mmCIF file of C-alpha atoms in Angstrom:
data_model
loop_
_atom_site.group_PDB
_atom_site.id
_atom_site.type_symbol
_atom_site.label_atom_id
_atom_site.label_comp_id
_atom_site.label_asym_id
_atom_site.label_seq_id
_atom_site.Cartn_x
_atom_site.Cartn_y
_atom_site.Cartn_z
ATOM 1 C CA UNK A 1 18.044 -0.661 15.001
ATOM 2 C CA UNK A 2 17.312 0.574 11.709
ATOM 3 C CA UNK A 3 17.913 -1.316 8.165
ATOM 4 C CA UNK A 4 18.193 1.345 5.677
ATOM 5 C CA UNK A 5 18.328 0.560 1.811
ATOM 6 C CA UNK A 6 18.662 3.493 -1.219
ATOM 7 C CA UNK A 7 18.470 4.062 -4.716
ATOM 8 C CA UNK A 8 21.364 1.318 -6.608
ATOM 9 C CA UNK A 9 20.652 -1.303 -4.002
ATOM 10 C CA UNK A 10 18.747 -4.642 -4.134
ATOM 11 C CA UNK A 11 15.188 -3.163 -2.855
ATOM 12 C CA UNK A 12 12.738 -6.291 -1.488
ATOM 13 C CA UNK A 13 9.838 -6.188 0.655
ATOM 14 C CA UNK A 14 10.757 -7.959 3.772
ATOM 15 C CA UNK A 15 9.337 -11.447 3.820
ATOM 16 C CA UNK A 16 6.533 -10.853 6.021
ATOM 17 C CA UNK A 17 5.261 -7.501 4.591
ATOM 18 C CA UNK A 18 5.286 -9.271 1.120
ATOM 19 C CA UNK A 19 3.185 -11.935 2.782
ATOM 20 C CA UNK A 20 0.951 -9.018 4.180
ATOM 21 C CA UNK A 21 0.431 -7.532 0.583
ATOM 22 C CA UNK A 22 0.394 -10.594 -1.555
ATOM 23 C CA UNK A 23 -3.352 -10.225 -1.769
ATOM 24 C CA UNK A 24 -3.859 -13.590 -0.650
ATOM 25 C CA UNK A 25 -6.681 -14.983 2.133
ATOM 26 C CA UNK A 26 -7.795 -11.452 3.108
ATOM 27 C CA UNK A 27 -10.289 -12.097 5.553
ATOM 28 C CA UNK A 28 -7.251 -13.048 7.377
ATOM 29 C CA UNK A 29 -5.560 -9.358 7.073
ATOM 30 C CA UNK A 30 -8.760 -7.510 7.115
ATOM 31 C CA UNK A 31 -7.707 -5.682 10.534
ATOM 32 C CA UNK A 32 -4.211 -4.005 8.967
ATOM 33 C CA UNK A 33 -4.178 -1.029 7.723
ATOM 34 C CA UNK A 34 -1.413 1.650 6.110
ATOM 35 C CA UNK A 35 -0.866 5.038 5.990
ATOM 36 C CA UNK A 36 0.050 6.139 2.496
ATOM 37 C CA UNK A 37 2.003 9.735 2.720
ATOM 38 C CA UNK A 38 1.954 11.838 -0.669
ATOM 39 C CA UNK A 39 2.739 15.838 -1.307
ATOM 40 C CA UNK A 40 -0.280 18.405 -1.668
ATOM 41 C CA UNK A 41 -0.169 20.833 -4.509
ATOM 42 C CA UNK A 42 0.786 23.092 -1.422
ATOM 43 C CA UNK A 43 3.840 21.397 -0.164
ATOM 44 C CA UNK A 44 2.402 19.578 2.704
ATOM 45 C CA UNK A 45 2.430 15.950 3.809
ATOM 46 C CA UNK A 46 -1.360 14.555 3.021
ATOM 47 C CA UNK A 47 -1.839 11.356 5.103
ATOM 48 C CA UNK A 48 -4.530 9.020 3.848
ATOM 49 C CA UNK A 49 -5.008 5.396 4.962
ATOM 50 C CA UNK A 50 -4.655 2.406 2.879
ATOM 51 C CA UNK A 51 -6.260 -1.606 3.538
ATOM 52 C CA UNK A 52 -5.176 -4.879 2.319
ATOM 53 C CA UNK A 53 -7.833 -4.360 -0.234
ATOM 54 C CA UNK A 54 -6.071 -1.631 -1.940
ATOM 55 C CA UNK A 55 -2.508 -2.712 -2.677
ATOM 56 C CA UNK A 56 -0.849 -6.172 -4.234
ATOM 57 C CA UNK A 57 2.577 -7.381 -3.942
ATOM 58 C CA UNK A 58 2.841 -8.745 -7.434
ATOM 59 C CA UNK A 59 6.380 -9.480 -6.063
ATOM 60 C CA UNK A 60 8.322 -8.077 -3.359
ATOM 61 C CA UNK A 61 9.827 -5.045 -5.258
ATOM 62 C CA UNK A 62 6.814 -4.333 -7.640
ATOM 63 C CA UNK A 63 3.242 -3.891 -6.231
ATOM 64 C CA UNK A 64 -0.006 -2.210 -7.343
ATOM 65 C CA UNK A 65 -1.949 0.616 -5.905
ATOM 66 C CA UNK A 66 -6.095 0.902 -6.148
ATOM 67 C CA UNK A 67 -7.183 4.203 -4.929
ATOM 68 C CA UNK A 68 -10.411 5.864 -5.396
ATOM 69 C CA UNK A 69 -10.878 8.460 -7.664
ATOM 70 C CA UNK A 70 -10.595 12.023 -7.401
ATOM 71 C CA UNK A 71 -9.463 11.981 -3.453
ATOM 72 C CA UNK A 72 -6.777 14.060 -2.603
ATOM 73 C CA UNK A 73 -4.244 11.035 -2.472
ATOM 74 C CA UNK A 74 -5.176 10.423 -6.097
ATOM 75 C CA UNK A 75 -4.407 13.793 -7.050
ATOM 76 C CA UNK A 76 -1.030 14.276 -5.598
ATOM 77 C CA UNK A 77 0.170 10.813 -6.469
ATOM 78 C CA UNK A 78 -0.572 11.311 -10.459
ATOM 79 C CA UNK A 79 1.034 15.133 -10.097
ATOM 80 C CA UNK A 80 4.275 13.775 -8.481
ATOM 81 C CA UNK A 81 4.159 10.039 -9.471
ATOM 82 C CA UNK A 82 5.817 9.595 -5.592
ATOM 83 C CA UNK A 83 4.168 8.334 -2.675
ATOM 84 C CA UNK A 84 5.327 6.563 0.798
ATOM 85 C CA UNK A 85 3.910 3.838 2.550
ATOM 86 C CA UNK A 86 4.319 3.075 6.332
ATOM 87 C CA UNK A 87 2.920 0.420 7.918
ATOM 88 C CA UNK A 88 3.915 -1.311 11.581
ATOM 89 C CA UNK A 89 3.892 -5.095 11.397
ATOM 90 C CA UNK A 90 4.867 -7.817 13.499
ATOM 91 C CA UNK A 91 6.921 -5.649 15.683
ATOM 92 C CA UNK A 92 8.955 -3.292 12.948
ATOM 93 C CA UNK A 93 7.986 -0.392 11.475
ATOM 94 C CA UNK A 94 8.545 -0.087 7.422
ATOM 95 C CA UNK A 95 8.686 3.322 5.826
ATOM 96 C CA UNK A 96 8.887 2.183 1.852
ATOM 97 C CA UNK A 97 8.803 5.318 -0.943
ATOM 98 C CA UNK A 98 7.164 4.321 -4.032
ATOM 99 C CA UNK A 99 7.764 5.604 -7.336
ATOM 100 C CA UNK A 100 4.050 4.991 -9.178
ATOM 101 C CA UNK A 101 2.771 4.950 -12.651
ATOM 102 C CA UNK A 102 -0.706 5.055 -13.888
ATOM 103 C CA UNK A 103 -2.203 1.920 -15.086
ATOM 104 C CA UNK A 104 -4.721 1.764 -17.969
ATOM 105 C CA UNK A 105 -8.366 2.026 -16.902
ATOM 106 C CA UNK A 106 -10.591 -0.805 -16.686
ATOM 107 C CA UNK A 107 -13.615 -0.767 -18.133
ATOM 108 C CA UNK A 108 -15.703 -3.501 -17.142
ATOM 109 C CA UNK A 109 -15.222 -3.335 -13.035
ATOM 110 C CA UNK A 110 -17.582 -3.028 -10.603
ATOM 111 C CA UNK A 111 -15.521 -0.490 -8.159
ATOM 112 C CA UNK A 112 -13.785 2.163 -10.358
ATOM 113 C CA UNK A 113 -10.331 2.803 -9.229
ATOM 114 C CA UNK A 114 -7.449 4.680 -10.020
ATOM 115 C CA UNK A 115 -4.300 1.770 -10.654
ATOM 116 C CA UNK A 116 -1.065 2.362 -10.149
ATOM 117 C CA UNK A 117 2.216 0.481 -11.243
ATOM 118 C CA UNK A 118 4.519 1.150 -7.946
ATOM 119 C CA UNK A 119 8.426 0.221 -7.690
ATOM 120 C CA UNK A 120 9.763 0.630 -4.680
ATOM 121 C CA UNK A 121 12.693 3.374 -4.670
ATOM 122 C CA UNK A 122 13.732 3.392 -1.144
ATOM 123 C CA UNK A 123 13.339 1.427 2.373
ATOM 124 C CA UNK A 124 13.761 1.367 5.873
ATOM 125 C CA UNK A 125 12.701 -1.404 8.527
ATOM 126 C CA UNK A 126 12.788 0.262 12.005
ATOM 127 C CA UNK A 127 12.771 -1.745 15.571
ATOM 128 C CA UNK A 128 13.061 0.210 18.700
ATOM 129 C CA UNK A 129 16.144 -1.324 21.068
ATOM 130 C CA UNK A 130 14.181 0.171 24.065
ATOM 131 C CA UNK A 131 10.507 -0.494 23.450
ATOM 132 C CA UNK A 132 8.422 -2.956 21.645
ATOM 133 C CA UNK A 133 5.833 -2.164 18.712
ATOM 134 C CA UNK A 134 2.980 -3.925 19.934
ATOM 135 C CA UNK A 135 0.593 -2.676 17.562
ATOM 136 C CA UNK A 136 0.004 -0.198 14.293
ATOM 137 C CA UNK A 137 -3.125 1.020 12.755
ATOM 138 C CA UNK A 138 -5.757 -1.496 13.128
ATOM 139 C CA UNK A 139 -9.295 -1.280 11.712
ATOM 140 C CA UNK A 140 -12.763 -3.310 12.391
ATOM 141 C CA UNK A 141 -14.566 -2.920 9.043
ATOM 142 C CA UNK A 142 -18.512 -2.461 9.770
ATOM 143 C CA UNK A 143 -19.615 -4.685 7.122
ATOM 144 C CA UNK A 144 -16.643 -6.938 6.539
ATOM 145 C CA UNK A 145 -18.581 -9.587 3.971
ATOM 146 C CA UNK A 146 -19.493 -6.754 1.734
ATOM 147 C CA UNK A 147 -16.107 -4.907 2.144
ATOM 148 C CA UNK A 148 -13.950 -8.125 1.843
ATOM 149 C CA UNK A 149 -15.646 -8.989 -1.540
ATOM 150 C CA UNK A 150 -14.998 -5.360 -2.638
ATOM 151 C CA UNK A 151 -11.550 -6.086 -1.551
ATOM 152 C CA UNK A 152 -10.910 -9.297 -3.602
ATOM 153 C CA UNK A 153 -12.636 -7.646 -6.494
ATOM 154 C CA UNK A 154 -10.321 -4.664 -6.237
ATOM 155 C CA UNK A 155 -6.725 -6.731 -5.840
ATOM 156 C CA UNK A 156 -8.278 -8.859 -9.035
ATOM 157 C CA UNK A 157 -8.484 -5.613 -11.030
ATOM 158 C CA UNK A 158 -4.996 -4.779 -9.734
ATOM 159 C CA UNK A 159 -3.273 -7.887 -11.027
ATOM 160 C CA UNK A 160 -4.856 -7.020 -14.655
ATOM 161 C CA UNK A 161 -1.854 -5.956 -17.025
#
């Protein structure tokens, strides 16, 4: 069964997602992980993966993207200002296409990043009828003290105007 919602419609983050992105008790959501989809300059998909670490729901239609600089993701996403993010929670998958803007640079941050402004353009929430999602793209982060401070620093920078 698929929910599918378009351009001219009221576009929210389902509940649970936003709770998954509000950048709130991390250490909790430190196993999730995304894949972000953008265009290469050569008209391919580029898959890279995202953490809770690099992505806020300031609400659940507006959220905030900190990606390192110069990567490939990086690149395509300031050429074509698009990206999509699909992620498989609780059961459902989401596919959710972002339409980003570049954020102002910070200059007194530990972790440089590339910030992005994202509103979300278009959404789909998918559930198999025959077969249950019993998992998506888990991570166990080597050194999860160090990372999950990185993390908070990095959704704090994110929430900056």
């Amino acid at each position: 069964m698929m929910k599918e919602k378009g351009e001219n419609m009221n576009l929210e983050l389902a509940t649970d997602v936003y709770e998954l992105l509000n950048g709130k008790e991390i250490v909790n959501k430190q196993h999730e992980a995304m894949m972000l989809l953008t265009v290469s300059e050569d008209g391919w998909p580029h898959t890279a993966m995202i953490s809770v670490g690099e992505i806020v729901a300031l609400n659940r239609s507006e959220l905030r993207l900190g990606l390192w600089p110069d990567t490939s993701t990086t690149k395509n996403i300031i050429r074509t200002k698009k990206a999509t993010l699909v992620l498989f929670y609780k059961g459902k998958a989401h596919y959710i296409r972002l339409s980003l803007e570049k954020l102002r640079e910070l200059a007194e941050t530990p972790y440089k990043r590339e910030r992005f402004a994202a509103r979300i353009t278009w959404l789909r929430e998918d559930i198999a009828k025959y077969a249950d999602i019993t998992s998506g793209v888990t991570i166990e982060l080597k050194n999860s003290e160090e990372v999950i401070e990185r993390w908070n620093r990095t959704i704090e920078d994110l929430l900056q105007p």
